[in-house]
Short mmCIF file of C-alpha atoms in Angstrom, two decimals:
data_model
loop_
_atom_site.label_atom_id
_atom_site.label_comp_id
_atom_site.label_asym_id
_atom_site.label_seq_id
_atom_site.Cartn_x
_atom_site.Cartn_y
_atom_site.Cartn_z
CA MET A 1 0.04 0.07 0.09
CA ALA A 2 1.59 3.27 -1.17
CA GLN A 3 1.32 6.17 1.09
CA ALA A 4 2.29 9.86 0.49
CA ASN A 5 2.22 13.10 2.38
CA GLU A 6 -0.81 15.29 1.84
CA GLU A 7 1.50 17.99 0.58
CA GLU A 8 2.71 15.67 -2.27
CA GLN A 9 -0.88 14.60 -3.40
CA HIS A 10 -2.43 15.94 -6.58
CA VAL A 11 -5.96 14.51 -7.02
CA LEU A 12 -8.07 14.46 -10.21
CA ILE A 13 -11.83 14.20 -9.42
CA LEU A 14 -14.12 13.23 -12.32
CA GLY A 15 -17.59 14.74 -11.90
CA ALA A 16 -16.27 17.11 -9.28
CA TYR A 17 -19.28 19.50 -9.31
CA GLY A 18 -21.74 16.70 -8.77
CA LEU A 19 -23.24 15.74 -5.48
CA VAL A 20 -20.50 13.31 -4.48
CA GLY A 21 -17.64 15.07 -6.24
CA PHE A 22 -18.40 18.40 -4.59
CA GLY A 23 -18.25 16.92 -1.19
CA ILE A 24 -14.99 14.93 -1.79
CA ALA A 25 -13.35 18.00 -3.50
CA THR A 26 -14.34 20.22 -0.60
CA GLN A 27 -12.97 17.76 1.97
CA LEU A 28 -9.68 17.24 0.24
CA SER A 29 -9.13 20.96 -0.36
CA MET A 30 -9.69 21.62 3.28
CA GLN A 31 -6.97 19.27 4.10
CA GLY A 32 -4.51 21.12 1.84
CA ILE A 33 -4.56 18.54 -0.90
CA LYS A 34 -4.29 19.95 -4.45
CA VAL A 35 -7.44 19.11 -6.37
CA THR A 36 -8.15 19.30 -10.07
CA GLY A 37 -11.74 18.86 -11.18
CA PHE A 38 -13.07 17.28 -14.36
CA GLY A 39 -16.60 18.42 -15.55
CA ARG A 40 -18.64 19.01 -18.65
CA SER A 41 -19.68 22.64 -18.07
CA THR A 42 -17.00 25.33 -17.59
CA GLU A 43 -19.68 27.67 -16.25
CA THR A 44 -21.02 25.32 -13.76
CA ALA A 45 -17.54 24.27 -12.66
CA HIS A 46 -16.26 27.68 -11.83
CA ARG A 47 -19.49 28.64 -10.13
CA VAL A 48 -19.58 25.64 -7.80
CA LEU A 49 -15.89 25.24 -7.05
CA PRO A 50 -14.20 28.42 -7.99
CA ARG A 51 -10.90 27.76 -6.26
CA VAL A 52 -10.32 24.48 -7.88
CA THR A 53 -8.35 23.95 -11.23
CA TRP A 54 -10.53 22.58 -13.96
CA ILE A 55 -10.39 20.37 -16.98
CA THR A 56 -13.70 20.80 -18.84
CA ASP A 57 -14.47 18.15 -21.47
CA ASP A 58 -16.92 15.33 -22.35
CA LEU A 59 -15.90 12.08 -20.66
CA ARG A 60 -17.56 10.20 -23.61
CA SER A 61 -14.41 11.13 -25.62
CA TYR A 62 -12.02 9.39 -23.17
CA SER A 63 -12.88 5.76 -23.93
CA GLN A 64 -9.17 4.97 -24.99
CA SER A 65 -6.37 4.84 -22.48
CA GLU A 66 -4.29 7.32 -24.57
CA ASN A 67 -7.00 9.85 -24.23
CA TRP A 68 -5.96 10.13 -20.59
CA HIS A 69 -2.10 10.92 -21.09
CA GLU A 70 -2.48 14.77 -20.76
CA ALA A 71 -5.10 14.83 -17.95
CA LEU A 72 -3.02 12.42 -15.77
CA GLY A 73 0.15 14.51 -15.90
CA GLY A 74 1.34 15.00 -12.23
CA ILE A 75 -1.69 13.24 -10.82
CA THR A 76 -1.20 10.89 -7.83
CA THR A 77 -4.85 9.83 -7.36
CA VAL A 78 -7.91 9.80 -9.65
CA ILE A 79 -11.42 9.68 -7.99
CA ASN A 80 -14.14 8.70 -10.43
CA CYS A 81 -17.50 10.24 -9.24
CA SER A 82 -18.85 10.57 -12.73
CA GLY A 83 -22.03 8.68 -13.83
CA ALA A 84 -25.61 8.91 -15.28
CA LEU A 85 -28.86 7.24 -14.37
CA GLN A 86 -29.82 6.05 -17.84
CA ASP A 87 -29.14 6.74 -21.45
CA GLY A 88 -30.10 9.98 -22.95
CA PRO A 89 -28.96 12.63 -25.50
CA GLU A 90 -26.03 13.58 -23.25
CA ASP A 91 -25.37 10.15 -21.46
CA ASP A 92 -24.34 6.81 -22.68
CA LEU A 93 -23.99 4.42 -19.76
CA GLU A 94 -21.89 1.91 -21.44
CA ILE A 95 -19.29 4.48 -22.38
CA ILE A 96 -19.26 6.49 -19.16
CA HIS A 97 -19.59 3.52 -16.68
CA HIS A 98 -17.59 0.88 -18.61
CA HIS A 99 -15.42 1.85 -21.53
CA MET A 100 -14.31 5.26 -20.12
CA VAL A 101 -13.59 3.53 -16.78
CA ALA A 102 -11.69 0.66 -18.41
CA ALA A 103 -9.38 3.24 -20.39
CA LEU A 104 -8.86 5.26 -17.19
CA ALA A 105 -7.97 2.26 -15.11
CA THR A 106 -5.41 1.05 -17.82
CA ALA A 107 -3.87 4.57 -17.93
CA CYS A 108 -3.73 4.85 -14.06
CA ALA A 109 -2.12 1.34 -13.90
CA GLU A 110 0.59 2.31 -16.36
CA ARG A 111 1.50 5.31 -14.18
CA ASP A 112 0.99 3.73 -10.75
CA ILE A 113 -1.77 6.22 -9.94
CA LEU A 114 -4.32 5.08 -7.34
CA LEU A 115 -7.84 4.90 -8.84
CA ILE A 116 -10.76 5.40 -6.42
CA GLN A 117 -14.02 4.20 -7.96
CA ILE A 118 -17.34 5.59 -6.56
CA SER A 119 -19.69 2.85 -7.65
CA ALA A 120 -23.13 1.97 -6.31
CA VAL A 121 -24.60 -0.60 -3.86
CA GLY A 122 -26.32 -3.35 -5.78
CA ALA A 123 -23.87 -3.11 -8.79
CA SER A 124 -23.67 -6.54 -10.40
CA ILE A 125 -23.49 -7.85 -13.89
CA ASP A 126 -26.95 -9.46 -13.68
CA ALA A 127 -28.57 -6.45 -12.01
CA SER A 128 -32.08 -5.47 -13.13
CA THR A 129 -31.09 -2.02 -14.51
CA GLU A 130 -28.43 -1.07 -17.12
CA PHE A 131 -27.29 1.61 -14.52
CA LEU A 132 -26.05 -1.01 -11.93
CA SER A 133 -24.93 -3.61 -14.52
CA SER A 134 -22.81 -0.99 -16.46
CA LYS A 135 -21.43 0.12 -13.09
CA ALA A 136 -20.45 -3.55 -12.43
CA ARG A 137 -18.73 -3.76 -15.88
CA GLY A 138 -16.63 -0.73 -14.92
CA ASP A 139 -15.71 -2.17 -11.53
CA ALA A 140 -14.65 -5.36 -13.18
CA ALA A 141 -12.47 -3.56 -15.82
CA ILE A 142 -10.67 -1.72 -12.85
CA ARG A 143 -10.04 -5.17 -11.02
CA VAL A 144 -8.31 -6.68 -14.18
CA SER A 145 -6.23 -3.58 -14.97
CA GLY A 146 -3.47 -4.56 -12.66
CA GLY A 147 -3.21 -1.19 -11.03
CA ARG A 148 -3.92 0.22 -7.56
CA TYR A 149 -7.53 0.78 -6.76
CA ASN A 150 -10.30 1.07 -4.17
CA ILE A 151 -14.01 0.59 -5.09
CA PHE A 152 -16.62 2.20 -2.74
CA ARG A 153 -20.24 1.44 -3.18
CA PRO A 154 -22.31 4.13 -1.17
CA GLY A 155 -26.00 3.72 -0.47
CA LEU A 156 -28.57 6.50 -0.61
CA ILE A 157 -26.43 9.60 -0.04
CA LEU A 158 -27.76 12.33 2.26
CA ALA A 159 -25.95 15.70 1.93
CA PRO A 160 -26.43 19.31 3.20
CA HIS A 161 -27.29 20.26 -0.47
CA ALA A 162 -29.54 18.23 -2.68
CA TYR A 163 -29.26 16.95 -6.05
CA GLY A 164 -30.72 14.03 -8.06
CA GLY A 165 -32.44 11.43 -5.92
CA THR A 166 -32.00 13.30 -2.56
CA ALA A 167 -33.52 16.37 -4.25
CA LEU A 168 -36.47 14.18 -5.33
CA LEU A 169 -36.92 12.86 -1.84
CA ARG A 170 -36.90 16.38 -0.38
CA MET A 171 -39.36 17.51 -2.96
CA LEU A 172 -41.79 14.70 -2.15
CA THR A 173 -41.67 15.79 1.58
CA ALA A 174 -42.74 19.23 0.55
CA ILE A 175 -46.07 18.20 -0.34
CA PRO A 176 -48.45 19.40 2.16
CA VAL A 177 -50.80 17.21 4.20
CA VAL A 178 -50.31 14.04 2.20
CA GLN A 179 -47.21 12.09 1.70
CA PRO A 180 -47.28 10.17 -1.70
CA VAL A 181 -44.77 7.24 -1.92
CA ALA A 182 -44.19 4.38 -4.37
CA TYR A 183 -42.81 1.11 -2.91
CA PRO A 184 -43.20 2.30 0.68
CA ASP A 185 -41.67 -1.00 1.93
CA ALA A 186 -38.55 -0.84 -0.22
CA ARG A 187 -35.40 -1.31 1.96
CA ILE A 188 -32.99 1.66 2.03
CA GLN A 189 -29.56 2.11 3.75
CA THR A 190 -28.24 5.69 3.70
CA VAL A 191 -24.93 7.07 4.10
CA SER A 192 -23.79 10.78 4.86
CA LEU A 193 -21.87 12.64 2.17
CA SER A 194 -19.35 13.54 4.87
CA ASP A 195 -18.84 9.74 5.67
CA VAL A 196 -18.16 9.07 1.98
CA SER A 197 -15.88 11.99 1.64
CA GLY A 198 -14.04 10.89 4.81
CA ALA A 199 -13.70 7.28 3.48
CA VAL A 200 -12.22 8.72 0.15
CA MET A 201 -9.83 11.01 2.28
CA LEU A 202 -8.52 7.97 4.16
CA ALA A 203 -8.03 6.19 1.02
CA VAL A 204 -6.14 9.06 -0.60
CA ILE A 205 -3.70 9.29 2.40
CA GLY A 206 -3.04 5.52 2.37
CA GLU A 207 -5.19 4.45 5.41
CA VAL A 208 -7.23 1.98 3.28
CA PRO A 209 -5.55 -1.03 1.71
CA ASP A 210 -4.99 -1.05 -1.98
CA ARG A 211 -7.58 -3.14 -4.07
CA PHE A 212 -10.00 -2.89 -1.12
CA GLU A 213 -13.74 -2.88 -2.01
CA CYS A 214 -16.63 -2.26 0.24
CA ASP A 215 -20.15 -0.95 0.59
CA LEU A 216 -20.49 2.32 2.43
CA VAL A 217 -23.93 2.19 4.21
CA GLU A 218 -25.33 2.67 7.59
CA PRO A 219 -25.78 -0.42 9.79
CA GLN A 220 -29.48 -0.84 9.49
CA ALA A 221 -32.00 -0.73 6.57
CA HIS A 222 -35.16 1.30 6.72
CA SER A 223 -38.34 1.42 4.69
CA LEU A 224 -38.68 4.14 2.05
CA ARG A 225 -41.68 5.41 3.96
CA ASP A 226 -39.48 5.73 7.19
CA VAL A 227 -36.80 7.61 5.20
CA LEU A 228 -39.32 10.03 3.96
CA THR A 229 -40.79 10.48 7.42
CA ALA A 230 -37.27 11.23 8.83
CA LEU A 231 -36.55 13.81 6.04
CA ARG A 232 -39.94 15.41 6.45
CA LYS A 233 -39.27 15.82 10.23
CA TRP A 234 -35.78 17.08 9.55
CA LEU A 235 -36.90 19.68 6.96
CA GLY A 236 -39.59 20.91 9.45
CA PHE A 237 -42.61 20.33 7.21
CA GLY A 238 -44.54 18.52 9.91
CA ARG A 239 -45.96 15.05 9.99
CA ALA A 240 -48.03 13.99 7.01
CA ARG A 241 -51.83 13.48 7.81
CA PHE A 242 -51.87 10.39 5.74
CA TYR A 243 -49.72 8.45 3.15
CA LEU A 244 -50.78 7.82 -0.35
CA THR A 245 -49.32 4.67 -1.84
CA VAL A 246 -48.78 5.07 -5.41
CA SER A 247 -49.38 1.77 -7.31
CA GLU A 248 -46.65 0.29 -9.42
CA PRO A 249 -48.47 0.69 -12.71
CA MET A 250 -49.11 4.37 -11.97
CA ALA A 251 -45.51 4.86 -10.84
CA MET A 252 -44.34 3.41 -14.20
CA VAL A 253 -46.79 5.74 -16.15
CA VAL A 254 -44.92 8.67 -14.45
CA ALA A 255 -41.53 7.01 -15.05
CA LYS A 256 -42.24 6.65 -18.79
CA GLY A 257 -43.30 10.21 -18.99
CA ALA A 258 -39.91 11.26 -17.41
CA ASP A 259 -38.15 8.95 -19.68
CA ALA A 260 -39.73 10.80 -22.67
CA LEU A 261 -38.88 14.11 -21.22
CA SER A 262 -35.11 13.03 -20.86
CA TRP A 263 -34.81 13.29 -24.65
CA LEU A 264 -35.61 16.99 -24.21
CA GLY A 265 -32.67 17.07 -21.62
CA TRP A 266 -34.72 16.79 -18.35
CA ARG A 267 -32.68 14.38 -16.39
CA SER A 268 -35.37 13.59 -13.68
CA PRO A 269 -34.67 10.83 -10.92
CA LEU A 270 -38.22 9.74 -11.49
CA ARG A 271 -37.24 7.94 -14.70
CA SER A 272 -37.77 4.24 -14.95
CA THR A 273 -34.32 3.40 -13.77
CA GLY A 274 -34.61 5.34 -10.66
CA LEU A 275 -37.89 3.57 -9.80
CA ARG A 276 -36.51 0.24 -10.54
CA VAL A 277 -33.55 0.84 -8.20
CA LEU A 278 -35.94 1.94 -5.43
CA ARG A 279 -38.15 -1.05 -6.01
CA ASP A 280 -35.15 -3.44 -5.72
CA GLY A 281 -33.85 -1.65 -2.61
CA VAL A 282 -30.79 0.32 -1.87
CA THR A 283 -28.86 -1.95 0.60
CA GLY A 284 -25.41 -3.15 1.27
CA ASP A 285 -23.15 -4.76 3.69
CA PRO A 286 -21.08 -2.47 5.85
CA SER A 287 -19.04 -5.35 7.51
CA ARG A 288 -16.02 -4.98 5.29
CA TRP A 289 -15.55 -1.34 5.99
CA ASP A 290 -16.17 -1.85 9.80
CA ALA A 291 -13.48 -4.47 9.84
CA LEU A 292 -10.82 -1.81 9.08
CA ASN A 293 -11.54 -0.25 12.51
CA LEU A 294 -11.92 3.18 10.77
CA PRO A 295 -14.78 5.60 11.66
CA LYS A 296 -18.09 3.78 10.84
CA MET A 297 -20.74 5.05 8.66
CA SER A 298 -23.47 7.21 10.60
CA SER A 299 -27.08 6.07 10.88
CA ILE A 300 -29.79 8.26 9.25
CA ASN A 301 -30.56 9.82 12.62
CA GLN A 302 -26.95 10.62 13.31
CA THR A 303 -26.51 12.02 9.71
CA LEU A 304 -29.58 14.44 9.97
CA GLU A 305 -28.62 15.45 13.66
CA LYS A 306 -25.29 16.72 12.08
CA MET A 307 -26.93 18.65 9.29
CA HIS A 308 -29.23 21.57 10.12
CA ALA A 309 -32.12 22.24 7.91
CA THR A 310 -32.63 25.84 7.22
CA SER A 311 -35.32 27.86 5.54
CA GLU A 312 -33.39 27.77 2.42
CA ASP A 313 -33.65 23.99 2.40
CA ARG A 314 -37.32 24.18 2.81
CA LEU A 315 -37.61 26.84 0.11
CA ALA A 316 -35.52 24.74 -2.33
CA ALA A 317 -37.74 21.70 -1.64
CA ARG A 318 -40.80 23.57 -2.35
CA MET A 319 -39.45 25.28 -5.39
CA ALA A 320 -38.32 21.85 -6.84
CA LEU A 321 -41.89 20.77 -6.41
CA LEU A 322 -43.30 23.94 -8.13
CA MET A 323 -40.81 24.06 -10.95
CA PRO A 324 -42.40 21.57 -13.22
CA VAL A 325 -45.69 23.32 -12.78
CA MET A 326 -44.05 26.77 -13.66
CA ILE A 327 -42.56 25.29 -16.88
CA VAL A 328 -45.75 23.70 -17.88
CA THR A 329 -47.69 26.90 -17.14
CA LEU A 330 -45.36 29.11 -19.10
CA ALA A 331 -45.33 26.84 -22.11
CA ALA A 332 -49.14 26.69 -22.10
CA PHE A 333 -49.46 30.62 -21.68
CA TRP A 334 -47.21 31.33 -24.50
CA PHE A 335 -48.67 28.68 -26.84
CA LEU A 336 -52.19 29.68 -26.19
CA SER A 337 -51.18 33.38 -26.58
CA GLY A 338 -49.89 32.65 -30.04
CA LEU A 339 -52.76 30.37 -31.06
CA ILE A 340 -55.29 32.89 -30.04
CA GLY A 341 -53.64 35.51 -31.86
CA LEU A 342 -53.85 33.40 -35.06
CA VAL A 343 -57.34 32.13 -34.50
CA ARG A 344 -58.66 35.75 -33.89
CA LEU A 345 -56.43 37.30 -36.38
CA ASP A 346 -58.91 39.85 -37.62
CA LEU A 347 -59.97 40.88 -34.10
CA ALA A 348 -56.22 41.10 -32.98
CA ALA A 349 -55.15 43.17 -36.04
CA GLY A 350 -58.25 45.34 -35.52
CA VAL A 351 -56.72 46.64 -32.30
CA LEU A 352 -53.89 48.10 -34.33
CA THR A 353 -55.98 49.26 -37.30
CA ASP A 354 -58.12 51.23 -34.88
CA VAL A 355 -55.25 53.44 -33.89
CA GLY A 356 -53.99 54.05 -37.51
CA TRP A 357 -51.90 51.10 -38.53
CA SER A 358 -52.49 49.85 -42.08
CA ARG A 359 -54.25 46.46 -42.17
CA PRO A 360 -51.48 44.42 -43.91
CA MET A 361 -49.00 45.81 -41.26
CA ALA A 362 -51.28 44.96 -38.40
CA MET A 363 -51.93 41.39 -39.59
CA LEU A 364 -48.18 40.92 -40.27
CA SER A 365 -47.37 42.11 -36.74
CA VAL A 366 -49.77 39.73 -35.18
CA VAL A 367 -48.56 36.76 -37.20
CA PHE A 368 -44.94 37.53 -36.38
CA TRP A 369 -45.48 37.78 -32.62
CA SER A 370 -47.73 34.63 -32.65
CA ILE A 371 -44.79 32.72 -34.19
CA ILE A 372 -42.49 34.15 -31.61
CA ASP A 373 -44.99 32.93 -28.83
CA PHE A 374 -44.91 29.44 -30.37
CA VAL A 375 -41.04 29.46 -30.51
CA LEU A 376 -40.82 30.50 -26.84
CA ALA A 377 -43.48 27.92 -25.80
CA GLY A 378 -41.42 25.24 -27.47
CA ALA A 379 -37.92 26.40 -26.29
CA ILE A 380 -38.83 26.22 -22.58
CA LEU A 381 -39.56 22.68 -22.89
CA VAL A 382 -36.08 21.98 -23.96
CA ARG A 383 -33.71 21.79 -20.95
CA LYS A 384 -30.68 23.29 -22.75
CA LEU A 385 -32.88 26.27 -24.06
CA ALA A 386 -35.13 26.73 -20.99
CA ILE A 387 -32.96 29.34 -19.20
CA LEU A 388 -32.56 31.36 -22.58
CA ALA A 389 -36.27 31.00 -23.24
CA CYS A 390 -37.04 32.54 -19.70
CA TRP A 391 -34.82 35.53 -20.53
CA ALA A 392 -36.50 35.82 -23.95
CA MET A 393 -40.02 35.59 -22.42
CA ILE A 394 -38.97 38.39 -20.04
CA GLY A 395 -37.61 40.54 -22.70
CA THR A 396 -40.53 39.93 -25.02
CA SER A 397 -43.04 40.65 -22.33
CA VAL A 398 -41.32 43.98 -21.42
CA PHE A 399 -41.08 44.95 -25.08
CA TYR A 400 -44.92 44.03 -25.62
CA LEU A 401 -45.87 46.05 -22.50
CA ALA A 402 -43.69 49.04 -23.62
CA ALA A 403 -45.06 48.96 -27.28
CA SER A 404 -48.57 48.57 -26.18
CA SER A 405 -48.24 51.52 -23.75
CA VAL A 406 -47.19 53.60 -26.79
CA PHE A 407 -49.58 52.37 -29.35
CA VAL A 408 -52.58 51.15 -27.57
CA PRO A 409 -52.42 52.45 -24.09
CA HIS A 410 -56.16 52.11 -23.52
CA LEU A 411 -55.55 48.29 -23.28
CA TRP A 412 -54.33 48.88 -19.73
CA LEU A 413 -58.07 49.79 -18.87
CA ASP A 414 -59.50 46.81 -20.79
CA PRO A 415 -61.93 44.80 -18.56
CA LEU A 416 -60.14 41.56 -19.50
CA GLY A 417 -56.74 43.08 -18.58
CA PRO A 418 -54.57 41.68 -21.41
CA LEU A 419 -51.57 43.87 -20.36
CA VAL A 420 -52.17 43.42 -16.64
CA LYS A 421 -51.99 39.75 -17.02
CA ALA A 422 -48.77 40.04 -18.80
CA VAL A 423 -46.98 41.33 -15.60
CA PRO A 424 -47.41 38.10 -13.43
CA ALA A 425 -46.54 36.08 -16.48
CA THR A 426 -43.18 38.00 -16.68
CA LEU A 427 -42.56 37.61 -13.03
CA LEU A 428 -43.29 33.85 -13.33
CA ALA A 429 -40.74 33.48 -16.08
CA LEU A 430 -38.21 35.26 -13.84
CA VAL A 431 -38.98 32.86 -10.90
CA ALA A 432 -38.61 29.89 -13.29
CA ARG A 433 -35.32 31.22 -14.51
CA VAL A 434 -33.88 31.14 -10.89
CA SER A 435 -35.40 27.67 -10.26
CA LEU A 436 -33.65 26.29 -13.22
CA GLU A 437 -30.24 26.55 -11.53
CA SER A 438 -29.38 22.88 -10.99
CA ARG A 439 -26.29 23.39 -8.99
#
């Protein structure tokens, strides 16, 4: 087992601005260890961890060992926190979880670099989901690489900040009065992000044997219903009056809808893979880690006692619950606005001809802005375009209100309030823009 002083360490973290990567990067940086992050988005990387050196690229282009030569220069340890729930426009599980990992393991072995793999409990070749089976293929590739490695398989990770599955659970607890839950009896073992980061820290400084693998989970398993109850109490939402068990067929209908939306870039944890993982349970065996006589993984109650929920946490959970509603509402508002303009083209153009516009010009203006409305309604449904669409909606609304105030100011006093209604629609776009920040 190789061991180096902290001052000599230079760690490369793949997926460094994700939930796990962020926690590990923060922990290592606090201990004075030099950290380089690897992520896809330059903007997100520098916003989340501004003091970390970054490599920004797409890991899908690193499926050959020679692709890693430049990135591994001067690196002593690589920590792989990258991953995806299921295939989509920006995600390919077989490449990210298997081929990229195999290439990385080979490159690390050639340079005697320690590779720490953050896998997942339940990862096995014959798992019921491609997420877990592809993770297992990546783990297997690491084992046969001949290099130094550790493989950690965490359970359901609880962290002060929320992302992915943990954000979903917080969102569900924000529903007032009733607590909906699918698979209420599914068995779950949690682990705190600080414990995962601590385990990785011990591996980096040489306290964990090379080629050591283990599950990182709390000692006891809980039902999903009990986990939601604990999170609801921790967030301060109060006890649910009653629990609504969502049937498996209904849950799968929701999952298929989320799967379809993933092709528009919405990476919801409600997709079918996420539900299958919950159905099968998130459980592991902590005995191998415990046998090292290192700090044990905290129970869910111990984890929540160490974290302090704030009003910001409650607000984030509520906004996550409302965000899909806002997106759908804005899309419907702008689509119907454009549709009504075209259906009532003569009437809409008449508003302008009454104040002196020529009829062709008035009709052209109505058609043009109806097309703009359709474009905005479609754009906000695409995740990559949603933030830009919000800004465009705000700008279009401001222009519309300003132009209307000049040419048809009497519409401010219209009994149906077409201009007045545009003001809350503009504010809703602004709130949606803020809610779209994923990290």
